[in-house]
CSV table of C-alpha atoms and ligand atoms in Angstrom, one decimal:
chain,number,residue,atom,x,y,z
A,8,UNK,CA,0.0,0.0,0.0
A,9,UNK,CA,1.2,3.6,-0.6
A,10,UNK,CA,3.2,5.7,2.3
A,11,UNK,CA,0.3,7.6,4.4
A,12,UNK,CA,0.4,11.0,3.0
A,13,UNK,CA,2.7,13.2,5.3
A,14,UNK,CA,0.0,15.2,6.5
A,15,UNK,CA,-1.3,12.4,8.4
A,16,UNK,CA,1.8,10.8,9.4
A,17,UNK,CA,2.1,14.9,10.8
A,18,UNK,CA,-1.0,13.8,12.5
A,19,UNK,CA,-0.2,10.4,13.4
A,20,UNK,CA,2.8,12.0,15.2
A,21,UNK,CA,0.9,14.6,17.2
A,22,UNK,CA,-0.6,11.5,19.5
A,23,UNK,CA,1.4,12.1,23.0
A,24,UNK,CA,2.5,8.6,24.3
A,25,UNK,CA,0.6,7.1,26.9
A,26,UNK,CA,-2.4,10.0,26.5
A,27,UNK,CA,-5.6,9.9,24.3
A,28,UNK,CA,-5.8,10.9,20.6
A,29,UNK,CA,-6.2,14.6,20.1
A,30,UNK,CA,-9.2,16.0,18.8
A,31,UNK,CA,-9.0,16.1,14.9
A,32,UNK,CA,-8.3,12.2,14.6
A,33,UNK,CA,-11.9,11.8,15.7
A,34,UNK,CA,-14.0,14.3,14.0
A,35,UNK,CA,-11.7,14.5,10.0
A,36,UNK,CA,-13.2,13.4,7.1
A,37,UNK,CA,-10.3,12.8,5.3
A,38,UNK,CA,-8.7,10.8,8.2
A,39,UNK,CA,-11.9,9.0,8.3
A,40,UNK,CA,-11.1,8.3,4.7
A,41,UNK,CA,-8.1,6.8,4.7
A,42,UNK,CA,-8.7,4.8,8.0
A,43,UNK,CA,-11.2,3.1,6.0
A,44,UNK,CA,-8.5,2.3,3.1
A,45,UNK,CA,-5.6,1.7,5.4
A,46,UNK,CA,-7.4,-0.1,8.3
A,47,UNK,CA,-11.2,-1.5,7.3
A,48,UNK,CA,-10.2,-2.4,3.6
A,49,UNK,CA,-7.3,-4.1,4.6
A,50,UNK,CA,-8.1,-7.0,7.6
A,51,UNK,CA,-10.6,-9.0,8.3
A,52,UNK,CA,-13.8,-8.2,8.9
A,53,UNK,CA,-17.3,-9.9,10.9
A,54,UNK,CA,-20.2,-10.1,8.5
A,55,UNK,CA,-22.7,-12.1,10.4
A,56,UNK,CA,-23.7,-16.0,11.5
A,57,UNK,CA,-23.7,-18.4,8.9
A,58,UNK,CA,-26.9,-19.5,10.0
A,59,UNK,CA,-28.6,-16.2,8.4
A,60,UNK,CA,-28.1,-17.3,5.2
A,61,UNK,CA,-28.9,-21.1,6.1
A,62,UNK,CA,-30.5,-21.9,2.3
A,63,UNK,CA,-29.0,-21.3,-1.4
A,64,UNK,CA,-30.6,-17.9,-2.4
A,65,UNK,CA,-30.3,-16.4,1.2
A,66,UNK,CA,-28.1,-13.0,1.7
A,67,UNK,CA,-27.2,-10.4,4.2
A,68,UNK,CA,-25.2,-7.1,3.3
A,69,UNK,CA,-23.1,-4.9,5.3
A,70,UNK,CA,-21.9,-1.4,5.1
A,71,UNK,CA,-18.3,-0.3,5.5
A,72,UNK,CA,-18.2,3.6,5.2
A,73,UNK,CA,-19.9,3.5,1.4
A,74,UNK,CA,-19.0,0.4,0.3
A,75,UNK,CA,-21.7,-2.6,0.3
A,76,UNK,CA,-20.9,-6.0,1.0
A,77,UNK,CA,-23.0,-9.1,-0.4
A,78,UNK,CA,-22.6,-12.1,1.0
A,79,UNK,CA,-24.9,-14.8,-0.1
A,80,UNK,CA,-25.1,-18.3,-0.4
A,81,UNK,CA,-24.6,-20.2,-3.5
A,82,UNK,CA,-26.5,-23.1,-5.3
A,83,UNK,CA,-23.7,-25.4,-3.8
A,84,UNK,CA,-24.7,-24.3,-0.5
A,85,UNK,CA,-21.2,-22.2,-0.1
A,86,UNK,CA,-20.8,-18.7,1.6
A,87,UNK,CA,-19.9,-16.4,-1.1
A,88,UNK,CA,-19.2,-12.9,-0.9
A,89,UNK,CA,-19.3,-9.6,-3.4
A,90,UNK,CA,-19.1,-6.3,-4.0
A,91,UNK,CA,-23.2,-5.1,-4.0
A,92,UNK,CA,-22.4,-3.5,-7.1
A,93,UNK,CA,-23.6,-3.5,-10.9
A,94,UNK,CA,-21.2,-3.8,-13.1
A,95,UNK,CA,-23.2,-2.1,-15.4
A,96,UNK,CA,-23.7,1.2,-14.2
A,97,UNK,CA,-23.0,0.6,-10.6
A,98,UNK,CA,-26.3,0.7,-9.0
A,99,UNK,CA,-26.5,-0.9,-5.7
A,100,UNK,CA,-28.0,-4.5,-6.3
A,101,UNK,CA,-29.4,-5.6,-2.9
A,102,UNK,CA,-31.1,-2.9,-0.9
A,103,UNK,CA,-32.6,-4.7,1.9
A,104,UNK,CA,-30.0,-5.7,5.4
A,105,UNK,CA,-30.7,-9.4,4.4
A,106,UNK,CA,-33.4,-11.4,1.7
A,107,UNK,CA,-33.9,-14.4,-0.6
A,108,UNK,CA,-33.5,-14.4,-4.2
A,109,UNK,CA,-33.6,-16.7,-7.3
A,110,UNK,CA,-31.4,-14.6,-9.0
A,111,UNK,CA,-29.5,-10.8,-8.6
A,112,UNK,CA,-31.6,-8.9,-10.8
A,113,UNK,CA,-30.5,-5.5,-10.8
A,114,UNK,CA,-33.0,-2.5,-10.0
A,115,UNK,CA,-31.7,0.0,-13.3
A,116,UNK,CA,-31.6,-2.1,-16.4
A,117,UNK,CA,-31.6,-5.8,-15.2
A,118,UNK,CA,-28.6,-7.0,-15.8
A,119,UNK,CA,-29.1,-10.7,-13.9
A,120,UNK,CA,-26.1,-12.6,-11.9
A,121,UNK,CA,-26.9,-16.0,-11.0
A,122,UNK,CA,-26.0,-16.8,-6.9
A,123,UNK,CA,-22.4,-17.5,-8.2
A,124,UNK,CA,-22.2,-13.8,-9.3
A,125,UNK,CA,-21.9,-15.0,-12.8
A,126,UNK,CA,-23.7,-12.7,-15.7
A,127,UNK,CA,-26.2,-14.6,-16.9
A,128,UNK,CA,-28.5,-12.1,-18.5
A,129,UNK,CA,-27.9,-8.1,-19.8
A,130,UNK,CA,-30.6,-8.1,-22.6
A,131,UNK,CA,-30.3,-4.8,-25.1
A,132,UNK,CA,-26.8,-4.5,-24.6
A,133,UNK,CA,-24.6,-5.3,-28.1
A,134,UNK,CA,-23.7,-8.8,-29.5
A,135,UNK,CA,-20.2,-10.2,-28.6
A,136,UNK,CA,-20.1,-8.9,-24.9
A,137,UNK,CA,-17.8,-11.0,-23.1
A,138,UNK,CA,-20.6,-11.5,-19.9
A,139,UNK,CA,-17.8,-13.7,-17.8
A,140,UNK,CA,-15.8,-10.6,-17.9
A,141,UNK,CA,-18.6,-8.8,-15.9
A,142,UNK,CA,-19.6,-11.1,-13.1
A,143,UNK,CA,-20.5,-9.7,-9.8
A,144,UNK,CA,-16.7,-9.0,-8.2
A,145,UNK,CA,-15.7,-11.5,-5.5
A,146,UNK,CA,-14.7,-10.6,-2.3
A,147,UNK,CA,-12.4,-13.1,0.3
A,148,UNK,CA,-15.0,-14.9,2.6
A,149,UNK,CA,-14.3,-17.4,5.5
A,150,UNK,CA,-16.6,-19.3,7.9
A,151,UNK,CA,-15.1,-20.0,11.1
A,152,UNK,CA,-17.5,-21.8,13.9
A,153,UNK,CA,-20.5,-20.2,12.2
A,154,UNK,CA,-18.6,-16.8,12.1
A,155,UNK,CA,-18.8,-15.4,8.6
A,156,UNK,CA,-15.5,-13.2,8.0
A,157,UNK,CA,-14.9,-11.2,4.7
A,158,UNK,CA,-12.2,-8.9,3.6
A,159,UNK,CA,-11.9,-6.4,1.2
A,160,UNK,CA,-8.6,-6.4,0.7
A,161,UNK,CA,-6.9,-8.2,-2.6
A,162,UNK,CA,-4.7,-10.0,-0.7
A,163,UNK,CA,-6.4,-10.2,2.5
A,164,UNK,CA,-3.8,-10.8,5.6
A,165,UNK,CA,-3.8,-15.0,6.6
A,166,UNK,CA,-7.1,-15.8,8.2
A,167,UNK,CA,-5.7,-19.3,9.7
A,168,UNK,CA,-4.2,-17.9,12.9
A,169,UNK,CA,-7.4,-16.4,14.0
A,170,UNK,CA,-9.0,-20.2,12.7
A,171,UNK,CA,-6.8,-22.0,15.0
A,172,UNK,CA,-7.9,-19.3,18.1
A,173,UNK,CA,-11.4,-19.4,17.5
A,174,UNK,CA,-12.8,-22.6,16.2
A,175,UNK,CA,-11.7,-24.7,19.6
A,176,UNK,CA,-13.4,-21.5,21.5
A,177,UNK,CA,-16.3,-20.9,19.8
A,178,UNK,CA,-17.3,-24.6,18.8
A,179,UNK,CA,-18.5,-25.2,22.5
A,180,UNK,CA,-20.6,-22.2,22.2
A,181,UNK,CA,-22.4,-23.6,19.8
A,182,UNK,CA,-22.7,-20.7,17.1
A,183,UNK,CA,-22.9,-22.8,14.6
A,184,UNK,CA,-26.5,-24.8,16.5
A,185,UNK,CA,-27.8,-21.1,17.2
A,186,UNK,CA,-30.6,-18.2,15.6
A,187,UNK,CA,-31.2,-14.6,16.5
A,188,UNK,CA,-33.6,-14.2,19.4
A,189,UNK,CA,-33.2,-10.0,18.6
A,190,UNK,CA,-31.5,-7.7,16.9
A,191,UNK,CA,-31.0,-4.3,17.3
A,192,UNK,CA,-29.2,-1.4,15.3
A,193,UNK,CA,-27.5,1.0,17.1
A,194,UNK,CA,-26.9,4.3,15.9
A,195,UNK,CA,-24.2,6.1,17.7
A,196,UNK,CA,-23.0,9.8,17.0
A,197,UNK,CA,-19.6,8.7,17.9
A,198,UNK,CA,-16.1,8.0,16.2
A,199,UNK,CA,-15.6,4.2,15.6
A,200,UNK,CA,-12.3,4.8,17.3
A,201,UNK,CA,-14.3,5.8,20.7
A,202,UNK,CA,-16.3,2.9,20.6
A,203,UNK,CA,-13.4,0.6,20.6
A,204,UNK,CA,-11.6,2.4,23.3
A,205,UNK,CA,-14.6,2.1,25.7
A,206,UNK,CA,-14.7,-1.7,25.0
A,207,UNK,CA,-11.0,-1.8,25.9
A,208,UNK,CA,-11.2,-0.7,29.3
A,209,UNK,CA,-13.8,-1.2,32.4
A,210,UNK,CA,-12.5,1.6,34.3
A,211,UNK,CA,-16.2,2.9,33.4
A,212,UNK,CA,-17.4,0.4,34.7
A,213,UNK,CA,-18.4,1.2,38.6
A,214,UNK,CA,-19.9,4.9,36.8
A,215,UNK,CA,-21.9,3.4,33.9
A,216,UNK,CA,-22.8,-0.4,34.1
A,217,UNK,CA,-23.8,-1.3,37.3
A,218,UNK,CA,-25.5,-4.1,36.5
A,219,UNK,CA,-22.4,-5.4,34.2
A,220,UNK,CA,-20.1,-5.2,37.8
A,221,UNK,CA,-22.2,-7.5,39.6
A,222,UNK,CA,-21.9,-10.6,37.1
A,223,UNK,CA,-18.3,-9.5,36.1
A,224,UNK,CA,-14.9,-9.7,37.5
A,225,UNK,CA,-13.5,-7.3,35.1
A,226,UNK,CA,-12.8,-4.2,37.4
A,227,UNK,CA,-10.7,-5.9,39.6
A,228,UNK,CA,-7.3,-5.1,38.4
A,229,UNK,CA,-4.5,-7.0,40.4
A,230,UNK,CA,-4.5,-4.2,42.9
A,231,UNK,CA,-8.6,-3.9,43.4
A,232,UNK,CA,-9.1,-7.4,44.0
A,233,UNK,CA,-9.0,-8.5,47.7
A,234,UNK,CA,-8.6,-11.3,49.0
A,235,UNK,CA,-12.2,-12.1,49.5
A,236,UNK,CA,-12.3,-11.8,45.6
A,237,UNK,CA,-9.3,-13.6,44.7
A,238,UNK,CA,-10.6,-16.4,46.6
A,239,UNK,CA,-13.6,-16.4,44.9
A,240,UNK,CA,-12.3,-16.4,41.0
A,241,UNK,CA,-9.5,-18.9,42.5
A,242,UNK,CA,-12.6,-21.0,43.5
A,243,UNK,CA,-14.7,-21.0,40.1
A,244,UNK,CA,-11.0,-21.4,38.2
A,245,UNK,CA,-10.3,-24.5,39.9
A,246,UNK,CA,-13.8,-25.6,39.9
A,247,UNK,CA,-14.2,-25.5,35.9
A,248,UNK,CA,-10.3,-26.5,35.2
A,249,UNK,CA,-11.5,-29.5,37.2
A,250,UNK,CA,-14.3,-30.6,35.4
A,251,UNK,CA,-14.1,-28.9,31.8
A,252,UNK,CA,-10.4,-28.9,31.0
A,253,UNK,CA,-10.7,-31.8,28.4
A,254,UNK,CA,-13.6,-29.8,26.6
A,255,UNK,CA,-12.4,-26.5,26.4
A,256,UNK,CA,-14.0,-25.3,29.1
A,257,UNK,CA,-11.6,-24.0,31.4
A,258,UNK,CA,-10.7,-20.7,32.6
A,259,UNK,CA,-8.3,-19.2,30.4
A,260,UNK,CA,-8.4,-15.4,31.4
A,261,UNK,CA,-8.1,-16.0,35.3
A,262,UNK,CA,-7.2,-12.6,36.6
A,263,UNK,CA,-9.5,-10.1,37.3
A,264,UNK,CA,-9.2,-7.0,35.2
A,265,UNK,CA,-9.7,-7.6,31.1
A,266,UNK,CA,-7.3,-9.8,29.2
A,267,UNK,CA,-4.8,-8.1,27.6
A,268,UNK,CA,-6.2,-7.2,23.6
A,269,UNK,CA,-5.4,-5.9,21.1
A,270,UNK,CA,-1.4,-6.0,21.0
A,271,UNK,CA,0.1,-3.9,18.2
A,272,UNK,CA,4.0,-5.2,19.5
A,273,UNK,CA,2.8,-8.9,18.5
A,274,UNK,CA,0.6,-8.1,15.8
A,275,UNK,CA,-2.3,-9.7,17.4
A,276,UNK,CA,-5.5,-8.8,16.1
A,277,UNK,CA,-8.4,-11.6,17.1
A,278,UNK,CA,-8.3,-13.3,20.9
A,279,UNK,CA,-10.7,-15.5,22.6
A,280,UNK,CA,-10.6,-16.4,26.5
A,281,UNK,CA,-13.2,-17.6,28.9
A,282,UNK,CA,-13.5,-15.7,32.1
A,283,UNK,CA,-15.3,-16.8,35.1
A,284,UNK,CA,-18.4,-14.9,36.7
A,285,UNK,CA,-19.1,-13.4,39.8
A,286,UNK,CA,-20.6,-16.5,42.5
A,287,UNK,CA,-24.5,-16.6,42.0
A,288,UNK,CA,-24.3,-15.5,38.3
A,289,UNK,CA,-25.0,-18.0,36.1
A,290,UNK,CA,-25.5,-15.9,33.1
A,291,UNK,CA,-24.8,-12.3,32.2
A,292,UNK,CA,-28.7,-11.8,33.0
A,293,UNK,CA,-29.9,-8.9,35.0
A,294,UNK,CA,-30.7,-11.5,38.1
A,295,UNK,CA,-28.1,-13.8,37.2
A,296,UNK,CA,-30.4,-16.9,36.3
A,297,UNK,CA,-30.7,-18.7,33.5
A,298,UNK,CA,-32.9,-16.7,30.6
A,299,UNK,CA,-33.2,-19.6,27.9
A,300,UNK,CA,-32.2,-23.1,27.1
A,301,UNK,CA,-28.5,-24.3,27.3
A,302,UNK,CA,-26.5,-23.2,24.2
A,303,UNK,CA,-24.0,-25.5,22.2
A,304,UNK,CA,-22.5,-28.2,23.5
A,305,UNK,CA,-22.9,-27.3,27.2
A,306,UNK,CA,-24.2,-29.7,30.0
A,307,UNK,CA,-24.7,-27.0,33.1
A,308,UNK,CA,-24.1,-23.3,33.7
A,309,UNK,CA,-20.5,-23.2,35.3
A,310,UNK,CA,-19.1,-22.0,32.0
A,311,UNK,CA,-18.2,-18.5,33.1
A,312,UNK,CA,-18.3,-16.6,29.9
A,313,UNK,CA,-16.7,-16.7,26.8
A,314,UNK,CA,-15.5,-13.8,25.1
A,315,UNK,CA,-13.9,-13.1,21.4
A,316,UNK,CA,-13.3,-9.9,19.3
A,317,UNK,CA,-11.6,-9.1,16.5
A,318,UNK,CA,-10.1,-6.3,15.2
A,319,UNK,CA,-11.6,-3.9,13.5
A,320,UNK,CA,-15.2,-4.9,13.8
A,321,UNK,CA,-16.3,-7.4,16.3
A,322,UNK,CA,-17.1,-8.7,19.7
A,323,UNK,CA,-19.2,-11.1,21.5
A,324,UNK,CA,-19.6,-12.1,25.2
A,325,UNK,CA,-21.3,-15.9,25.2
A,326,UNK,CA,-23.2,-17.0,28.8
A,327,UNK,CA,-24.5,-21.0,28.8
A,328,UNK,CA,-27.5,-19.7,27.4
A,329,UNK,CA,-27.5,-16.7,24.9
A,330,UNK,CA,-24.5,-15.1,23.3
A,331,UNK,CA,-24.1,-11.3,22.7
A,332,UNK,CA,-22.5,-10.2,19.3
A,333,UNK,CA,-21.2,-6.8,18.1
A,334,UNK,CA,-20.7,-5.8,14.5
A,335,UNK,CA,-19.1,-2.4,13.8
A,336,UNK,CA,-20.1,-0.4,11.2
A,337,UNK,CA,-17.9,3.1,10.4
A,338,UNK,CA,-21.0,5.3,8.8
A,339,UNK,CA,-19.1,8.9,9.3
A,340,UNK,CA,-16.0,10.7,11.3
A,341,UNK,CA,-18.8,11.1,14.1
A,342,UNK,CA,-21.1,8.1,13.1
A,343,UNK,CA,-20.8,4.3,13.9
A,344,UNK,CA,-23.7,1.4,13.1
A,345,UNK,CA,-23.4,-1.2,15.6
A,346,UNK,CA,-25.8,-4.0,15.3
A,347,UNK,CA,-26.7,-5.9,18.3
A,348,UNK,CA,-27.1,-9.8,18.4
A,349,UNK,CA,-29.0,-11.9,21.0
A,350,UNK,CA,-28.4,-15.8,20.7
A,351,UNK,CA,-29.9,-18.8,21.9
A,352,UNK,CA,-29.7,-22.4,20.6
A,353,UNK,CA,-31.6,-23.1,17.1
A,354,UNK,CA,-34.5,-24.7,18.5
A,355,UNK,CA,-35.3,-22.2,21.8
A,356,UNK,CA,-39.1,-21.0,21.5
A,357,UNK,CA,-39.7,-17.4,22.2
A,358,UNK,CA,-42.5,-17.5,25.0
A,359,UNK,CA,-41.7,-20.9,25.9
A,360,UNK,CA,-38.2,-21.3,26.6
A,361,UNK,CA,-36.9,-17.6,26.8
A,362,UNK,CA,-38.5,-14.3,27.2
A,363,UNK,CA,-37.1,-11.2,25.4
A,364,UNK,CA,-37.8,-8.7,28.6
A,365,UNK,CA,-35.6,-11.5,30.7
A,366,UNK,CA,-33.0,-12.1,27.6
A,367,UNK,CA,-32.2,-8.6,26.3
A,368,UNK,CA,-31.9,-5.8,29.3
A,369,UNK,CA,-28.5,-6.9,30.7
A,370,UNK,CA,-26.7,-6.0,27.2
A,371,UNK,CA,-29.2,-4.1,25.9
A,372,UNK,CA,-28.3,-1.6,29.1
A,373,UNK,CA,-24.7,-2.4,28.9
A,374,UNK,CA,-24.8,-0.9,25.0
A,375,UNK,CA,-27.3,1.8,25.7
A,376,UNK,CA,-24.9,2.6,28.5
A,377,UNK,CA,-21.7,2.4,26.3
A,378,UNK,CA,-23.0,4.6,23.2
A,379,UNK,CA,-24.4,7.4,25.3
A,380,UNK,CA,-21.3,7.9,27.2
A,381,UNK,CA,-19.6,7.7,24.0
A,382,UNK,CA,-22.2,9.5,22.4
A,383,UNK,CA,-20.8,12.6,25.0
A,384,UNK,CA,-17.6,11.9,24.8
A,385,UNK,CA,-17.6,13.0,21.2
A,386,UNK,CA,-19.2,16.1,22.1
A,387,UNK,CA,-16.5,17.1,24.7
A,388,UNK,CA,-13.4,16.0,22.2
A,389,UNK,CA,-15.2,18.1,19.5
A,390,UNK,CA,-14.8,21.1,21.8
A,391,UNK,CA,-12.0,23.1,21.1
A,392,UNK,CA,-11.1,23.2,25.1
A,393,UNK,CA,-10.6,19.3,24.9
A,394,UNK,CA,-6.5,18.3,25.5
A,395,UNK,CA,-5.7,14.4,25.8
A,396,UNK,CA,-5.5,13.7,29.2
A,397,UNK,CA,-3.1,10.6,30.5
A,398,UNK,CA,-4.3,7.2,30.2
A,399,UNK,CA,-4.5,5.0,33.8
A,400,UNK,CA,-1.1,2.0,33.3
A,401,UNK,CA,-3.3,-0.1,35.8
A,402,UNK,CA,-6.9,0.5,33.9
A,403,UNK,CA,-6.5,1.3,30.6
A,404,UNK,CA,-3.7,-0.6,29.2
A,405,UNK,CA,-5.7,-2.2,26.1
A,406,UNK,CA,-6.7,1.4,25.3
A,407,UNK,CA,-2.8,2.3,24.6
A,408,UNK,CA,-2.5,-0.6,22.8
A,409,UNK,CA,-5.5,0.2,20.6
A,410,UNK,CA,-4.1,3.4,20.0
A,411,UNK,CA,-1.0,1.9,19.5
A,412,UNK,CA,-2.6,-0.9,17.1
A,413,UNK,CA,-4.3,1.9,15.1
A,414,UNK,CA,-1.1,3.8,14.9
A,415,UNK,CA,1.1,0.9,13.1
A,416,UNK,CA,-1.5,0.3,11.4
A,417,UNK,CA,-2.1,3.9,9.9
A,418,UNK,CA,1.6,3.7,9.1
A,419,UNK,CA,1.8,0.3,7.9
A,420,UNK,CA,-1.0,0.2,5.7
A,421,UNK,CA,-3.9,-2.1,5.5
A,422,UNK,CA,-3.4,-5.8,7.0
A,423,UNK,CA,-4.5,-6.1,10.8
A,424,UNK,CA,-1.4,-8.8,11.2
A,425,UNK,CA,-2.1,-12.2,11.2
A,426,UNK,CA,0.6,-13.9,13.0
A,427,UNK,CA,-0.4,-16.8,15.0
A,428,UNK,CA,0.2,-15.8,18.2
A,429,UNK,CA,-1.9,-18.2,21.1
A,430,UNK,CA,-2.7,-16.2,24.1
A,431,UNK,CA,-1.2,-17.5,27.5
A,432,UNK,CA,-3.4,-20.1,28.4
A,433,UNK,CA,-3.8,-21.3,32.5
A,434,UNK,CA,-2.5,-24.6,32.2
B,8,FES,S1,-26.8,-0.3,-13.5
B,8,FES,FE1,-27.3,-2.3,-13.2
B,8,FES,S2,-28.3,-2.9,-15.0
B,8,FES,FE2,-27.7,-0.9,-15.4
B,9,FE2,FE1,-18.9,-0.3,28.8
């Protein structure tokens, strides 16, 4: 990819180690543009559950900044995925979020692509068109544990180290065995880059989630924890080493405070660890109980939780029960789409087996919570009075290394890594 342009490497250099971004890398257009070519066209990126396009004919599409994604299944039953494009005159071909078709008929002139993305049909244009020259164009898709991931990128980085991370910790999850119980589209008026550093850190946590703090061990950093607590997670650690560590199960992130993620120095961009939950929490639920059938491939509730992300555009925190997803959308400098998943297993009856006012408030707060304090913080770091304040070593340690992730990758140029790199694991 080509050198950043020095005006942003000018930028790049303004950011004040071991401080917050200053204000214009959150609110410029054209940084916003090339962070979309540099960074979102480059890596990986979540789509959706391969069980949304379950038959031949079934599609979703997906929005990075102004491009469309397509991403369909084919008459061989295999995940494809496109640009939403015409290669006619460009119109957008699929309108709706997801759908069923026989064919791709486009909206302008009907030019026709068969589920392969093949041309079949462009009556009224001229003899001796070469139609397999003008097939929809293909994009790089992979399915891992039911996770669709496509890249725009012509040489996309290597997808197998984040294979080899995730399909042993998703598989027990079950994503694969699961459908939406709800989804919901968030719109928040803030920079992606915001929403990624409140996910990084849970020194918000006591302030803005205080439901999230009772289930969760995450805001006690080695120095918070007493020895009340550190009793307790030792407890549930040993418990589920002792009884799942043949299936995956175990504890792998056994500290309290969040596991370390992303981490620019190693060039690791996906992670997955299970963490354990607070005693009397079975699920993240707002009471702790149980709020639908058991999920995947697990016999009881001592799970703890499960939790993966991926740079640039996903997370999801999975209970015994239901598993909430995140998919990013960048929509604007000030603007990003994130849609909301709630899981439960495949055959879980709405009314019968889970209730939606039981299953959704814990996350649904947790996000509501999230956006509108990043939702603010946009306002204040669009104020010309705002100056990067330092970041807390003990409490916000993933937030450097986002910053620090974003930075190599500004300067770098596309790729989000892709080295193999397993995470420490509790043995
Ligand atoms: S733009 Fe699609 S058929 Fe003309
Ligand atoms: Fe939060």
């Amino acid at each position: 990819m080509a050198a950043l342009p020095s005006e942003f490497d000018a930028l790049l250099a303004t950011r004040r180690e071991g401080h917050g971004m200053p204000r214009a890398f959150y609110q410029t257009e054209a940084l916003f543009e090339q962070e979309l070519s540099r960074i979102w066209h480059g890596g990986w990126l979540f789509a959706g559950f391969a069980f949304e396009i379950a038959k031949p004919g079934d599609y979703l599409t997906f929005s990075v900044g102004g491009t469309s994604v397509l991403v369909m299944r084919d008459d061989g039953n295999a995940v494809r995925a496109f640009h939403n494009v015409c290669r006619h005159r460009g119109t957008l071909l699929c309108r709706a979020d997801a759908g069923h078709v026989r064919a791709i008929v486009c909206p302008y002139h009907s030019w026709t692509y068969s589920r392969q993305g093949e041309l079949v049909n462009c009556h009224g244009m001229q003899e001796g068109l070469d139609k397999s020259k003008l097939g929809l164009k293909p994009l790089a898709v992979e399915v891992v544990s039911g996770l669709i991931y496509v890249s725009l990128a012509a040489s996309p980085p290597d997808f197998a180290p984040l294979r080899e991370e995730f399909e042993p910790a998703a598989r027990p999850q079950g994503f694969d065995r699961a459908k939406i119980a709800r989804m919901i589209e968030y719109d928040v008026e803030a920079n992606w880059k915001l929403v990624w550093e409140n996910n990084r850190e849970c020194f918000h946590c006591p302030s803005c989630h205080p439901q999230y703090i009772k289930a969760n061990f995450d805001i006690y950093e080695e120095e918070y924890a007493s020895p009340a607590i550190r009793a307790q997670m030792a407890a549930a650690v040993a418990r589920t080493h002792d009884k799942w560590a043949s299936e995956g199960l175990a504890i792998t992130h056994a500290e309290g405070g969040l596991a370390r993620f992303p981490d620019p120095d190693l060039d690791l961009w996906y992670a997955a660890d299970r963490t354990v939950m607070v005693d009397g929490f079975e699920t993240e639920s707002m009471d702790g109980k149980r709020v639908a059938p058991l999920m995947g491939d697990y016999q009881d509730c001592d799970v703890g939780v499960l939790r993966m992300r991926s740079m640039v555009n996903f997370w999801v925190h999975g209970s015994c029960d239901h598993a909430v997803a995140a998919r990013l959308s960048p929509a604007g400098p000030r603007k990003t789409n994130v849609r909301g998943y709630w899981l439960v297993d495949q055959f879980a009856q709405e009314g019968a087996d889970y209730d939606l006012e039981k299953l959704l408030p814990f996350w649904h707060l947790t996000n509501q919570q999230d956006w509108d304090i990043s939702k603010w913080q946009q306002k204040g770091v669009d104020s010309i009075g705002y100056e990067p304040g330092p970041l807390s070593s003990q409490k916000e340690y993933n937030v450097d290394a986002f910053i620090r992730w974003y930075l190599k990758q500004m300067r770098a140029g596309g790729a989000s890594g892709g080295k193999a790199v397993p995470l420490t694991r509790v043995a």
